[in-house]
XYZ file of C-alpha atoms in Angstrom:
77
model
C 113.585 -104.441 -173.054
C 112.951 -107.137 -170.383
C 112.541 -109.945 -172.781
C 115.241 -108.845 -174.786
C 117.289 -108.360 -171.697
C 116.559 -111.372 -170.685
C 117.514 -113.113 -173.630
C 120.723 -111.845 -173.063
C 121.157 -113.149 -170.180
C 119.809 -117.055 -170.848
C 122.972 -116.695 -173.887
C 125.612 -115.771 -172.411
C 124.773 -118.209 -169.387
C 125.053 -121.063 -172.380
C 128.298 -119.537 -173.599
C 129.544 -119.298 -169.819
C 130.261 -116.209 -170.958
C 130.011 -114.348 -166.730
C 131.378 -110.590 -168.738
C 128.191 -110.879 -171.324
C 126.036 -112.153 -168.560
C 126.194 -109.077 -166.553
C 127.156 -106.720 -168.801
C 123.459 -107.162 -169.812
C 122.119 -107.610 -166.005
C 123.394 -104.154 -165.486
C 120.321 -102.590 -167.845
C 118.682 -104.913 -166.801
C 118.562 -104.931 -163.228
C 118.490 -101.007 -163.532
C 114.871 -100.548 -165.701
C 113.718 -103.125 -162.340
C 114.996 -101.145 -160.410
C 112.928 -98.300 -162.288
C 109.654 -100.415 -162.204
C 110.300 -100.901 -157.948
C 111.708 -104.404 -158.398
C 115.285 -103.385 -156.360
C 114.544 -106.869 -154.777
C 114.563 -108.660 -158.023
C 117.012 -106.289 -159.235
C 119.403 -107.179 -156.512
C 119.281 -111.151 -156.578
C 120.702 -111.038 -160.513
C 123.381 -108.885 -160.201
C 124.693 -110.093 -157.319
C 125.548 -113.245 -157.460
C 127.149 -112.752 -160.960
C 128.944 -110.060 -160.115
C 130.162 -113.138 -156.433
C 131.064 -115.406 -159.817
C 132.955 -113.086 -160.950
C 137.141 -114.647 -158.827
C 138.502 -110.546 -159.559
C 136.329 -108.240 -158.917
C 138.643 -105.326 -159.373
C 139.259 -104.187 -163.044
C 136.628 -103.711 -166.077
C 133.845 -100.860 -165.786
C 130.917 -103.048 -165.722
C 133.050 -104.963 -162.023
C 132.705 -101.537 -160.678
C 129.498 -99.917 -162.427
C 128.069 -103.768 -160.531
C 130.429 -102.501 -156.704
C 128.379 -99.345 -157.302
C 125.277 -101.000 -157.638
C 124.644 -103.719 -154.838
C 126.260 -101.058 -152.578
C 124.009 -98.294 -153.509
C 121.148 -101.549 -152.498
C 122.679 -101.538 -148.845
C 124.317 -105.355 -150.587
C 127.461 -104.501 -150.544
C 130.426 -101.997 -148.768
C 131.242 -98.701 -150.790
C 133.721 -99.274 -152.537
């Protein structure tokens, strides 16, 4: 699963598809958390989230904000 999600993120980056990159990063980050790799999960999601100019609207952005808040990286929404 990790390899497939990494490939999805790579393809999204190649295409400049920030939304799809976040969509693939969130489940990978959850997997990393399950493996007690919180720092890697944070390092994966935070820059993608911050690259979005608008932080409202999509379910993925809301989920990313919640995820980052749970890790203590953002204040709760």
